[in-house]
Amino acid sequence: MSLVQELDYGTKFVSSAAMVTMTVDGHAVTVPEGTSIMRASMEAGIKVPKLCATDSLDSFGSCRMCLVEIEGRAGTPASCTTPVAPGMKVRTYTEKLRRLRRGVMELYISDHPLDCLTCSANGNCELQDTAGEVGLREVRYGYEGDNHLSATVDDSNPYFNFDPSKCIVCSRCVRACEEVQGTFALTIEGRGFASKVAAGMDEPFLTSECVSCGACVQACPTATLMEKSVVEMGQPEHSVVTTCAYCGVGCSFKAEMRGDQVVRMVPWKEGKANHGHSCVKGRFAWGYANHPDRVMQPMMREKTSDPWREVSWDEAIGRVASEFKRIQSSYGKGAIGVITSSRCTDEETYLVQKLARAAFGNNNTDTCARVCHSPTGYGLKTTFGTSAGTQDFDSVDEADVIMVIGANPTDAHPVFASRMKKRLRAGAKLIVIDPREIDLVRMPHVEASYHLPLRPGTNVAVLNALAHVIVTEG
């Protein structure tokens, strides 16, 4: 087993009907119009060194590592912010570029701790990897004079540390908090040499507006922001893709482990529901997996007053099977039924209903998802022909008006709420129908156009009134 690797193209995918063909280091590549040179190079299998760029964030162009040369143009533009053009000929590795990149990297390292072997990011550090890519072998500037090496570590957050001495001020954490999460808890304070990442009003992470979604930790290319579990346990050595079961969004995660111990949960970029984002629950609330109180073996007792005793799987399964047979022989085959949790997967629910029908010989099977959502399922099926949602989460990016009825997405489904808030900041209108004044009614950077605080129990009347106006007035 090994870690599930994800390719970082440096900049976002651009959707365009028009295609552009250009050349990178002699290799022709065709990409959608508006694509960055950096991404086009990756599409051609050519990696351009980078530090401030990542394909989950908008291009920024601050690190100056991704410089390229373009035939017929002066200078060395940043490949992350320069779009491709028809017939463009780009060179990503020349002697001039090598010297420039190595010089910039020397400046970074001249104000960076040289503790790579004991660093928690050792083996998974973009700064370390990029220094190797540009061939850095010495730092000519020395380590005397002013620096940030004595900056104090902020370990106030229960899930991750912030070590400003290792920060290269690439702004990826700040941009992730803004563009992906939409909390705006981080900023770059100061100017020039005094520039630094600050949480809130230059306060500890714990007391700031940070919601511990982990987007900043995910974006950080160094050990500046690092999970405490990784500091304690070391870098993971293998991973499996799984689905978070905390809420109905269904975020995909990579469970990264050492042996059978979870080291961290990392949101998977290929996840259709979350696209590499997460909330505090899925990202950090997995302590139960390694908790010493977790029951890992079957336990049995004869009566409730007896203490639990650990037994083998064979004994436990045999006892359950014999008791099922006893109950059916005494009370009939219909005396046993099964019900699954809404947190079970479809496959698990299928197997349980098959157990009821094939082994128990009855149809006494149900799932709490049906019990909770049968009214909505019936309404959707009657209206749209399907009992499930008619849109995927990505469709919110195209919405002009969003209506939230009786839901509190920022608390119950934070990952989807982040997508929705991003669309609202882009100009979409929001209508909240809820007796409560939920966060979306008015919060930093987002405000509902209308809040209808209906009386509890009047949902049907309000919806009938809306339907009547739509039908009669168009």
Tab-separated table of C-alpha atoms in Angstrom:
chain	number	residue	atom	x	y	z
A	1	MET	CA	0.000	0.000	0.000
A	2	SER	CA	1.090	3.576	-0.648
A	3	LEU	CA	-0.211	7.116	-0.377
A	4	VAL	CA	-2.896	8.150	-2.850
A	5	GLN	CA	-1.148	10.824	-4.914
A	6	GLU	CA	-2.910	13.842	-6.403
A	7	LEU	CA	-1.496	15.831	-9.303
A	8	ASP	CA	-1.395	19.584	-8.727
A	9	TYR	CA	-1.681	21.493	-12.012
A	10	GLY	CA	-0.820	24.784	-10.336
A	11	THR	CA	-3.805	26.758	-11.598
A	12	LYS	CA	-7.510	26.072	-12.018
A	13	PHE	CA	-9.054	24.359	-15.018
A	14	VAL	CA	-10.563	26.833	-17.460
A	15	SER	CA	-13.706	25.891	-19.356
A	16	SER	CA	-13.806	27.286	-22.881
A	17	ALA	CA	-15.155	26.152	-26.233
A	18	ALA	CA	-12.160	27.726	-27.974
A	19	MET	CA	-8.954	25.707	-27.952
A	20	VAL	CA	-5.381	27.006	-28.217
A	21	THR	CA	-2.323	25.103	-29.437
A	22	MET	CA	1.109	26.180	-28.215
A	23	THR	CA	4.541	24.652	-27.633
A	24	VAL	CA	6.279	23.990	-24.322
A	25	ASP	CA	9.943	22.965	-24.542
A	26	GLY	CA	9.304	21.669	-28.051
A	27	HIS	CA	6.166	19.721	-27.103
A	28	ALA	CA	2.881	20.808	-28.696
A	29	VAL	CA	-0.107	20.951	-26.367
A	30	THR	CA	-3.716	22.008	-26.962
A	31	VAL	CA	-5.677	23.494	-24.064
A	32	PRO	CA	-8.818	25.614	-23.543
A	33	GLU	CA	-8.413	29.334	-24.187
A	34	GLY	CA	-7.522	31.177	-20.981
A	35	THR	CA	-5.448	28.325	-19.545
A	36	SER	CA	-2.248	29.385	-17.813
A	37	ILE	CA	1.158	28.446	-19.193
A	38	MET	CA	1.806	26.558	-15.962
A	39	ARG	CA	-1.234	24.336	-16.378
A	40	ALA	CA	-0.560	23.838	-20.100
A	41	SER	CA	2.959	22.714	-19.209
A	42	MET	CA	1.590	20.192	-16.717
A	43	GLU	CA	-0.832	18.949	-19.365
A	44	ALA	CA	2.243	18.336	-21.539
A	45	GLY	CA	3.937	16.460	-18.684
A	46	ILE	CA	6.371	19.274	-17.877
A	47	LYS	CA	6.452	20.517	-14.288
A	48	VAL	CA	7.302	24.156	-13.639
A	49	PRO	CA	8.673	24.913	-10.118
A	50	LYS	CA	6.165	26.761	-7.940
A	51	LEU	CA	5.440	27.718	-4.351
A	52	CYS	CA	2.498	30.151	-4.270
A	53	ALA	CA	0.461	28.314	-6.925
A	54	THR	CA	-1.964	25.442	-6.437
A	55	ASP	CA	-4.901	24.386	-8.599
A	56	SER	CA	-7.515	24.943	-5.890
A	57	LEU	CA	-6.817	28.699	-5.753
A	58	ASP	CA	-6.792	31.612	-8.180
A	59	SER	CA	-3.427	32.514	-9.695
A	60	PHE	CA	-1.374	34.880	-7.542
A	61	GLY	CA	2.122	35.207	-9.008
A	62	SER	CA	4.049	36.160	-5.882
A	63	CYS	CA	6.711	33.494	-5.376
A	64	ARG	CA	8.588	34.130	-8.665
A	65	MET	CA	9.620	30.492	-8.952
A	66	CYS	CA	7.516	29.674	-12.020
A	67	LEU	CA	9.215	32.126	-14.377
A	68	VAL	CA	9.408	31.124	-18.052
A	69	GLU	CA	10.747	32.543	-21.297
A	70	ILE	CA	8.407	33.193	-24.234
A	71	GLU	CA	9.807	33.489	-27.740
A	72	GLY	CA	9.322	37.009	-29.056
A	73	ARG	CA	8.562	38.529	-25.659
A	74	ALA	CA	10.875	40.349	-23.294
A	75	GLY	CA	11.354	39.392	-19.675
A	76	THR	CA	10.507	36.268	-17.739
A	77	PRO	CA	6.776	36.300	-16.883
A	78	ALA	CA	5.217	34.105	-14.220
A	79	SER	CA	3.691	31.062	-15.868
A	80	CYS	CA	0.837	30.885	-13.342
A	81	THR	CA	-0.583	34.288	-14.313
A	82	THR	CA	0.242	34.307	-18.040
A	83	PRO	CA	-2.410	32.773	-20.320
A	84	VAL	CA	-1.510	30.746	-23.376
A	85	ALA	CA	-1.794	32.181	-26.889
A	86	PRO	CA	-1.998	30.500	-30.297
A	87	GLY	CA	1.432	29.554	-31.594
A	88	MET	CA	3.165	30.596	-28.370
A	89	LYS	CA	6.572	28.971	-27.827
A	90	VAL	CA	7.576	28.634	-24.178
A	91	ARG	CA	10.805	27.496	-22.581
A	92	THR	CA	10.590	26.384	-18.944
A	93	TYR	CA	14.259	25.551	-18.344
A	94	THR	CA	17.156	27.686	-19.540
A	95	GLU	CA	20.367	28.847	-17.906
A	96	LYS	CA	18.822	32.264	-17.260
A	97	LEU	CA	15.747	30.747	-15.604
A	98	ARG	CA	17.917	28.384	-13.573
A	99	ARG	CA	19.907	31.292	-12.148
A	100	LEU	CA	16.814	33.356	-11.392
A	101	ARG	CA	15.007	30.526	-9.632
A	102	ARG	CA	18.055	29.537	-7.634
A	103	GLY	CA	18.588	33.153	-6.562
A	104	VAL	CA	14.972	33.496	-5.400
A	105	MET	CA	15.186	30.199	-3.526
A	106	GLU	CA	18.363	31.397	-1.780
A	107	LEU	CA	16.410	34.368	-0.449
A	108	TYR	CA	13.683	32.094	0.895
A	109	ILE	CA	16.128	29.755	2.605
A	110	SER	CA	18.184	32.624	4.079
A	111	ASP	CA	15.226	33.317	6.403
A	112	HIS	CA	14.082	29.735	6.982
A	113	PRO	CA	15.029	27.257	9.746
A	114	LEU	CA	17.483	24.597	8.597
A	115	ASP	CA	15.900	21.792	10.594
A	116	CYS	CA	14.655	19.660	7.711
A	117	LEU	CA	15.589	16.330	9.308
A	118	THR	CA	13.561	17.029	12.449
A	119	CYS	CA	10.798	19.036	10.753
A	120	SER	CA	7.290	17.559	10.840
A	121	ALA	CA	6.960	18.189	7.079
A	122	ASN	CA	10.117	16.248	6.231
A	123	GLY	CA	9.243	14.083	3.239
A	124	ASN	CA	6.171	16.142	2.380
A	125	CYS	CA	7.424	19.717	2.006
A	126	GLU	CA	6.994	21.688	-1.211
A	127	LEU	CA	9.728	24.137	-0.219
A	128	GLN	CA	12.175	21.284	0.298
A	129	ASP	CA	11.149	19.650	-2.982
A	130	THR	CA	11.389	22.908	-4.939
A	131	ALA	CA	14.835	23.663	-3.522
A	132	GLY	CA	15.894	20.292	-4.893
A	133	GLU	CA	14.238	20.964	-8.257
A	134	VAL	CA	16.134	24.241	-8.786
A	135	GLY	CA	19.416	22.685	-7.691
A	136	LEU	CA	20.041	24.823	-4.602
A	137	ARG	CA	23.419	23.887	-3.113
A	138	GLU	CA	24.411	26.956	-1.120
A	139	VAL	CA	22.978	30.127	0.383
A	140	ARG	CA	25.310	33.046	-0.277
A	141	TYR	CA	23.482	35.575	1.893
A	142	GLY	CA	24.260	33.962	5.247
A	143	TYR	CA	21.942	33.949	8.247
A	144	GLU	CA	23.112	37.045	10.083
A	145	GLY	CA	20.988	40.140	10.453
A	146	ASP	CA	17.259	40.462	10.889
A	147	ASN	CA	15.165	37.344	10.394
A	148	HIS	CA	11.998	35.632	11.564
A	149	LEU	CA	13.586	32.480	12.980
A	150	SER	CA	12.656	33.257	16.585
A	151	ALA	CA	8.942	33.776	15.904
A	152	THR	CA	6.732	32.094	18.504
A	153	VAL	CA	4.697	29.005	17.615
A	154	ASP	CA	0.914	29.383	18.047
A	155	ASP	CA	-0.395	26.041	19.324
A	156	SER	CA	-3.701	27.411	20.607
A	157	ASN	CA	-5.771	25.545	18.021
A	158	PRO	CA	-6.484	22.002	19.239
A	159	TYR	CA	-5.927	20.483	15.791
A	160	PHE	CA	-2.935	22.222	14.214
A	161	ASN	CA	0.091	24.384	14.982
A	162	PHE	CA	1.094	27.654	13.355
A	163	ASP	CA	4.865	28.162	13.207
A	164	PRO	CA	5.543	31.598	11.641
A	165	SER	CA	9.311	30.995	11.585
A	166	LYS	CA	8.751	28.588	8.677
A	167	CYS	CA	6.351	30.833	6.765
A	168	ILE	CA	7.398	32.026	3.284
A	169	VAL	CA	4.427	34.447	3.024
A	170	CYS	CA	3.102	32.795	-0.133
A	171	SER	CA	-0.448	33.779	0.959
A	172	ARG	CA	-1.853	30.354	0.104
A	173	CYS	CA	-3.417	30.006	3.567
A	174	VAL	CA	-4.958	33.486	3.372
A	175	ARG	CA	-6.339	32.821	-0.103
A	176	ALA	CA	-7.701	29.405	0.905
A	177	CYS	CA	-9.539	30.925	3.856
A	178	GLU	CA	-11.014	33.526	1.511
A	179	GLU	CA	-11.618	31.649	-1.744
A	180	VAL	CA	-12.403	28.139	-0.531
A	181	GLN	CA	-13.857	28.509	2.966
A	182	GLY	CA	-15.088	32.101	2.818
A	183	THR	CA	-14.366	32.887	6.466
A	184	PHE	CA	-11.702	35.581	5.853
A	185	ALA	CA	-10.078	34.769	9.204
A	186	LEU	CA	-6.519	35.250	7.916
A	187	THR	CA	-4.688	38.203	6.426
A	188	ILE	CA	-1.186	39.401	5.551
A	189	GLU	CA	-0.222	42.019	8.106
A	190	GLY	CA	2.563	44.520	7.547
A	191	ARG	CA	4.571	45.324	4.443
A	192	GLY	CA	7.898	44.258	2.999
A	193	PHE	CA	10.170	42.397	5.407
A	194	ALA	CA	7.576	42.817	8.187
A	195	SER	CA	4.867	40.971	6.221
A	196	LYS	CA	3.392	38.056	8.127
A	197	VAL	CA	0.300	35.873	8.256
A	198	ALA	CA	-2.070	36.966	11.019
A	199	ALA	CA	-5.263	35.417	12.316
A	200	GLY	CA	-8.052	37.852	13.145
A	201	MET	CA	-6.670	40.996	14.742
A	202	ASP	CA	-3.206	39.414	15.079
A	203	GLU	CA	-4.475	37.059	17.770
A	204	PRO	CA	-4.179	33.305	18.459
A	205	PHE	CA	-5.968	31.048	15.991
A	206	LEU	CA	-8.282	29.744	18.704
A	207	THR	CA	-9.745	33.141	19.557
A	208	SER	CA	-9.946	34.356	15.957
A	209	GLU	CA	-12.794	33.794	13.489
A	210	CYS	CA	-11.072	30.559	12.337
A	211	VAL	CA	-13.538	27.652	12.097
A	212	SER	CA	-10.822	24.946	11.884
A	213	CYS	CA	-11.929	23.742	8.454
A	214	GLY	CA	-8.323	22.890	7.617
A	215	ALA	CA	-8.235	24.702	4.258
A	216	CYS	CA	-5.185	26.704	5.323
A	217	VAL	CA	-3.368	23.588	6.530
A	218	GLN	CA	-4.176	21.861	3.252
A	219	ALA	CA	-2.822	24.797	1.240
A	220	CYS	CA	0.405	25.415	3.184
A	221	PRO	CA	3.521	24.356	1.220
A	222	THR	CA	5.752	24.191	4.318
A	223	ALA	CA	5.435	23.114	7.963
A	224	THR	CA	4.066	26.513	8.971
A	225	LEU	CA	0.582	25.070	9.371
A	226	MET	CA	0.748	21.427	10.406
A	227	GLU	CA	-1.648	18.944	11.987
A	228	LYS	CA	-0.720	18.126	15.565
A	229	SER	CA	-1.300	14.461	14.800
A	230	VAL	CA	1.465	14.565	12.180
A	231	VAL	CA	3.816	16.341	14.609
A	232	GLU	CA	3.168	13.564	17.125
A	233	MET	CA	3.030	10.499	14.876
A	234	GLY	CA	5.128	11.421	11.838
A	235	GLN	CA	4.260	11.440	8.147
A	236	PRO	CA	1.726	8.806	6.984
A	237	GLU	CA	2.895	5.962	4.754
A	238	HIS	CA	-0.302	4.757	3.095
A	239	SER	CA	-3.836	5.971	2.501
A	240	VAL	CA	-7.292	4.866	1.410
A	241	VAL	CA	-10.127	6.931	-0.038
A	242	THR	CA	-13.274	6.965	2.077
A	243	THR	CA	-16.448	8.984	2.663
A	244	CYS	CA	-17.169	11.148	5.694
A	245	ALA	CA	-20.338	10.030	7.484
A	246	TYR	CA	-20.925	13.052	9.701
A	247	CYS	CA	-23.557	14.692	7.476
A	248	GLY	CA	-25.324	14.158	4.181
A	249	VAL	CA	-22.892	16.096	1.987
A	250	GLY	CA	-20.774	12.962	1.490
A	251	CYS	CA	-17.296	14.488	1.381
A	252	SER	CA	-14.514	12.267	0.064
A	253	PHE	CA	-11.360	11.953	2.151
A	254	LYS	CA	-8.018	10.244	2.051
A	255	ALA	CA	-7.508	8.470	5.363
A	256	GLU	CA	-3.724	8.688	5.697
A	257	MET	CA	-2.255	6.130	8.087
A	258	ARG	CA	0.779	4.509	9.594
A	259	GLY	CA	0.027	0.834	10.029
A	260	ASP	CA	-3.553	0.660	11.298
A	261	GLN	CA	-3.432	4.084	12.989
A	262	VAL	CA	-4.997	7.106	11.323
A	263	VAL	CA	-2.534	10.012	11.131
A	264	ARG	CA	-4.806	12.517	9.428
A	265	MET	CA	-7.841	12.881	7.194
A	266	VAL	CA	-7.163	14.855	4.006
A	267	PRO	CA	-10.019	15.985	1.727
A	268	TRP	CA	-9.749	14.339	-1.688
A	269	LYS	CA	-9.654	16.670	-4.692
A	270	GLU	CA	-11.560	14.176	-6.841
A	271	GLY	CA	-14.504	14.124	-4.436
A	272	LYS	CA	-17.594	15.205	-6.348
A	273	ALA	CA	-19.226	16.713	-3.258
A	274	ASN	CA	-16.316	18.592	-1.692
A	275	HIS	CA	-13.594	18.991	-4.380
A	276	GLY	CA	-10.812	18.912	-1.805
A	277	HIS	CA	-12.500	21.018	0.891
A	278	SER	CA	-13.652	19.963	4.351
A	279	CYS	CA	-15.137	21.135	7.618
A	280	VAL	CA	-13.835	20.667	11.143
A	281	LYS	CA	-15.841	17.467	11.631
A	282	GLY	CA	-14.529	15.495	8.680
A	283	ARG	CA	-11.035	16.984	8.806
A	284	PHE	CA	-10.249	16.701	12.497
A	285	ALA	CA	-13.021	14.925	14.439
A	286	TRP	CA	-11.737	11.416	13.798
A	287	GLY	CA	-10.195	10.808	17.217
A	288	TYR	CA	-12.610	7.947	17.818
A	289	ALA	CA	-10.732	5.878	15.213
A	290	ASN	CA	-7.628	5.616	17.413
A	291	HIS	CA	-9.314	6.065	20.792
A	292	PRO	CA	-8.422	3.469	23.436
A	293	ASP	CA	-12.095	3.169	24.453
A	294	ARG	CA	-13.115	2.074	20.968
A	295	VAL	CA	-14.601	-1.437	21.007
A	296	MET	CA	-12.690	-3.553	18.491
A	297	GLN	CA	-13.923	-7.035	19.466
A	298	PRO	CA	-17.430	-8.459	20.005
A	299	MET	CA	-18.732	-8.277	23.570
A	300	MET	CA	-21.526	-10.333	25.134
A	301	ARG	CA	-23.518	-10.542	28.358
A	302	GLU	CA	-26.411	-12.754	29.465
A	303	LYS	CA	-28.447	-9.965	31.070
A	304	THR	CA	-28.170	-6.210	31.472
A	305	SER	CA	-26.916	-6.497	35.038
A	306	ASP	CA	-23.931	-8.606	33.943
A	307	PRO	CA	-20.629	-7.051	32.931
A	308	TRP	CA	-19.633	-7.176	29.265
A	309	ARG	CA	-17.135	-9.882	28.339
A	310	GLU	CA	-15.033	-10.023	25.186
A	311	VAL	CA	-15.696	-13.022	22.922
A	312	SER	CA	-14.547	-14.274	19.535
A	313	TRP	CA	-16.339	-13.374	16.319
A	314	ASP	CA	-17.414	-17.014	15.857
A	315	GLU	CA	-19.006	-17.134	19.291
A	316	ALA	CA	-20.757	-13.790	18.838
A	317	ILE	CA	-22.148	-14.591	15.384
A	318	GLY	CA	-23.181	-18.071	16.533
A	319	ARG	CA	-25.037	-16.613	19.516
A	320	VAL	CA	-26.901	-14.074	17.389
A	321	ALA	CA	-27.856	-16.708	14.812
A	322	SER	CA	-29.120	-19.161	17.459
A	323	GLU	CA	-31.198	-16.465	19.159
A	324	PHE	CA	-32.744	-15.405	15.847
A	325	LYS	CA	-33.704	-19.025	15.187
A	326	ARG	CA	-35.151	-19.373	18.687
A	327	ILE	CA	-37.272	-16.249	18.338
A	328	GLN	CA	-38.618	-17.310	14.931
A	329	SER	CA	-39.405	-20.816	16.078
A	330	SER	CA	-41.335	-19.429	19.050
A	331	TYR	CA	-43.081	-16.450	17.468
A	332	GLY	CA	-42.986	-17.012	13.717
A	333	LYS	CA	-40.695	-15.862	10.950
A	334	GLY	CA	-42.207	-12.381	11.004
A	335	ALA	CA	-40.975	-11.791	14.553
A	336	ILE	CA	-37.630	-10.418	13.357
A	337	GLY	CA	-37.012	-7.241	11.403
A	338	VAL	CA	-34.033	-5.058	10.496
A	339	ILE	CA	-33.504	-1.332	10.200
A	340	THR	CA	-30.383	0.417	8.976
A	341	SER	CA	-28.971	3.807	9.867
A	342	SER	CA	-29.039	6.648	7.370
A	343	ARG	CA	-25.248	6.716	7.805
A	344	CYS	CA	-24.958	3.286	6.206
A	345	THR	CA	-23.915	3.138	2.577
A	346	ASP	CA	-26.347	1.986	-0.113
A	347	GLU	CA	-24.362	-1.241	-0.391
A	348	GLU	CA	-24.679	-1.938	3.333
A	349	THR	CA	-28.409	-1.232	3.283
A	350	TYR	CA	-28.786	-3.568	0.296
A	351	LEU	CA	-27.004	-6.377	2.138
A	352	VAL	CA	-29.170	-5.911	5.245
A	353	GLN	CA	-32.432	-6.097	3.276
A	354	LYS	CA	-31.097	-9.181	1.492
A	355	LEU	CA	-30.412	-10.746	4.894
A	356	ALA	CA	-34.028	-10.104	5.930
A	357	ARG	CA	-35.533	-11.544	2.746
A	358	ALA	CA	-33.141	-14.424	2.051
A	359	ALA	CA	-32.206	-15.533	5.593
A	360	PHE	CA	-35.162	-14.432	7.744
A	361	GLY	CA	-37.763	-15.121	5.066
A	362	ASN	CA	-39.724	-11.893	5.509
A	363	ASN	CA	-39.894	-8.336	4.226
A	364	ASN	CA	-39.416	-6.638	7.595
A	365	THR	CA	-36.674	-4.263	6.502
A	366	ASP	CA	-36.429	-0.498	6.601
A	367	THR	CA	-33.962	2.353	6.830
A	368	CYS	CA	-34.224	5.499	8.901
A	369	ALA	CA	-33.429	7.522	5.785
A	370	ARG	CA	-36.870	6.519	4.463
A	371	VAL	CA	-38.552	7.248	7.791
A	372	CYS	CA	-37.042	10.728	7.964
A	373	HIS	CA	-37.321	11.669	4.307
A	374	SER	CA	-40.337	9.788	2.973
A	375	PRO	CA	-42.407	13.023	2.625
A	376	THR	CA	-39.671	14.798	0.665
A	377	GLY	CA	-38.942	11.651	-1.347
A	378	TYR	CA	-42.613	11.258	-2.256
A	379	GLY	CA	-42.921	14.918	-3.203
A	380	LEU	CA	-39.802	14.853	-5.368
A	381	LYS	CA	-40.811	11.641	-7.115
A	382	THR	CA	-44.309	12.930	-7.806
A	383	THR	CA	-43.042	16.252	-9.108
A	384	PHE	CA	-39.782	15.413	-10.843
A	385	GLY	CA	-39.907	11.656	-11.318
A	386	THR	CA	-37.101	10.893	-8.881
A	387	SER	CA	-37.007	10.721	-5.093
A	388	ALA	CA	-33.484	12.122	-4.965
A	389	GLY	CA	-32.123	15.599	-5.539
A	390	THR	CA	-32.348	16.834	-9.112
A	391	GLN	CA	-29.099	18.840	-9.018
A	392	ASP	CA	-25.524	18.222	-7.934
A	393	PHE	CA	-23.668	20.548	-5.590
A	394	ASP	CA	-21.738	22.092	-8.479
A	395	SER	CA	-24.952	23.604	-9.839
A	396	VAL	CA	-24.924	26.205	-7.068
A	397	ASP	CA	-22.083	27.875	-8.963
A	398	GLU	CA	-24.582	28.804	-11.682
A	399	ALA	CA	-27.428	29.909	-9.392
A	400	ASP	CA	-28.709	33.476	-9.546
A	401	VAL	CA	-31.193	33.088	-6.670
A	402	ILE	CA	-30.891	30.657	-3.762
A	403	MET	CA	-33.746	29.946	-1.341
A	404	VAL	CA	-33.012	28.215	1.973
A	405	ILE	CA	-36.051	26.825	3.780
A	406	GLY	CA	-35.795	25.439	7.301
A	407	ALA	CA	-32.117	24.571	6.935
A	408	ASN	CA	-28.939	25.914	8.495
A	409	PRO	CA	-26.178	24.990	6.039
A	410	THR	CA	-23.331	26.837	7.782
A	411	ASP	CA	-23.830	24.648	10.878
A	412	ALA	CA	-25.229	21.417	9.436
A	413	HIS	CA	-23.490	21.192	6.037
A	414	PRO	CA	-20.498	23.583	6.185
A	415	VAL	CA	-18.739	22.382	3.023
A	416	PHE	CA	-21.773	23.048	0.837
A	417	ALA	CA	-22.344	26.308	2.706
A	418	SER	CA	-18.844	27.436	1.698
A	419	ARG	CA	-19.701	26.863	-1.975
A	420	MET	CA	-22.974	28.709	-1.526
A	421	LYS	CA	-21.355	31.672	0.246
A	422	LYS	CA	-18.831	31.959	-2.572
A	423	ARG	CA	-21.671	32.218	-5.081
A	424	LEU	CA	-23.472	34.778	-2.913
A	425	ARG	CA	-20.329	36.919	-2.758
A	426	ALA	CA	-20.249	36.744	-6.553
A	427	GLY	CA	-23.686	38.404	-6.694
A	428	ALA	CA	-26.351	35.706	-6.314
A	429	LYS	CA	-29.400	36.642	-4.228
A	430	LEU	CA	-30.399	34.734	-1.080
A	431	ILE	CA	-33.854	34.234	0.417
A	432	VAL	CA	-34.040	32.618	3.882
A	433	ILE	CA	-37.375	31.219	5.067
A	434	ASP	CA	-36.896	30.241	8.701
A	435	PRO	CA	-38.257	31.279	12.113
A	436	ARG	CA	-34.640	31.461	13.263
A	437	GLU	CA	-32.188	34.154	12.294
A	438	ILE	CA	-29.546	31.727	11.056
A	439	ASP	CA	-26.024	32.876	10.227
A	440	LEU	CA	-26.823	33.262	6.526
A	441	VAL	CA	-29.357	35.999	7.287
A	442	ARG	CA	-26.494	38.322	8.119
A	443	MET	CA	-22.847	37.416	8.560
A	444	PRO	CA	-19.512	38.871	7.448
A	445	HIS	CA	-19.395	39.119	3.632
A	446	VAL	CA	-22.859	37.537	3.178
A	447	GLU	CA	-26.339	38.887	3.767
A	448	ALA	CA	-29.718	37.534	2.695
A	449	SER	CA	-31.745	39.751	0.397
A	450	TYR	CA	-34.890	38.639	2.222
A	451	HIS	CA	-35.531	36.868	5.514
A	452	LEU	CA	-39.045	35.525	6.018
A	453	PRO	CA	-39.323	34.597	9.727
A	454	LEU	CA	-42.479	32.523	9.374
A	455	ARG	CA	-44.303	31.189	12.402
A	456	PRO	CA	-43.439	27.568	13.277
A	457	GLY	CA	-45.886	25.201	11.592
A	458	THR	CA	-46.810	27.533	8.728
A	459	ASN	CA	-44.363	26.079	6.170
A	460	VAL	CA	-47.122	24.596	4.009
A	461	ALA	CA	-49.056	27.860	3.934
A	462	VAL	CA	-45.994	29.850	2.916
A	463	LEU	CA	-45.024	27.397	0.177
A	464	ASN	CA	-48.605	27.272	-1.142
A	465	ALA	CA	-48.613	31.072	-1.249
A	466	LEU	CA	-45.329	31.087	-3.185
A	467	ALA	CA	-46.672	28.476	-5.619
A	468	HIS	CA	-49.863	30.481	-6.092
A	469	VAL	CA	-47.947	33.659	-6.971
A	470	ILE	CA	-45.655	31.789	-9.364
A	471	VAL	CA	-48.599	30.180	-11.168
A	472	THR	CA	-50.880	33.201	-11.281
A	473	GLU	CA	-48.359	35.971	-11.797
A	474	GLY	CA	-45.618	34.111	-13.622
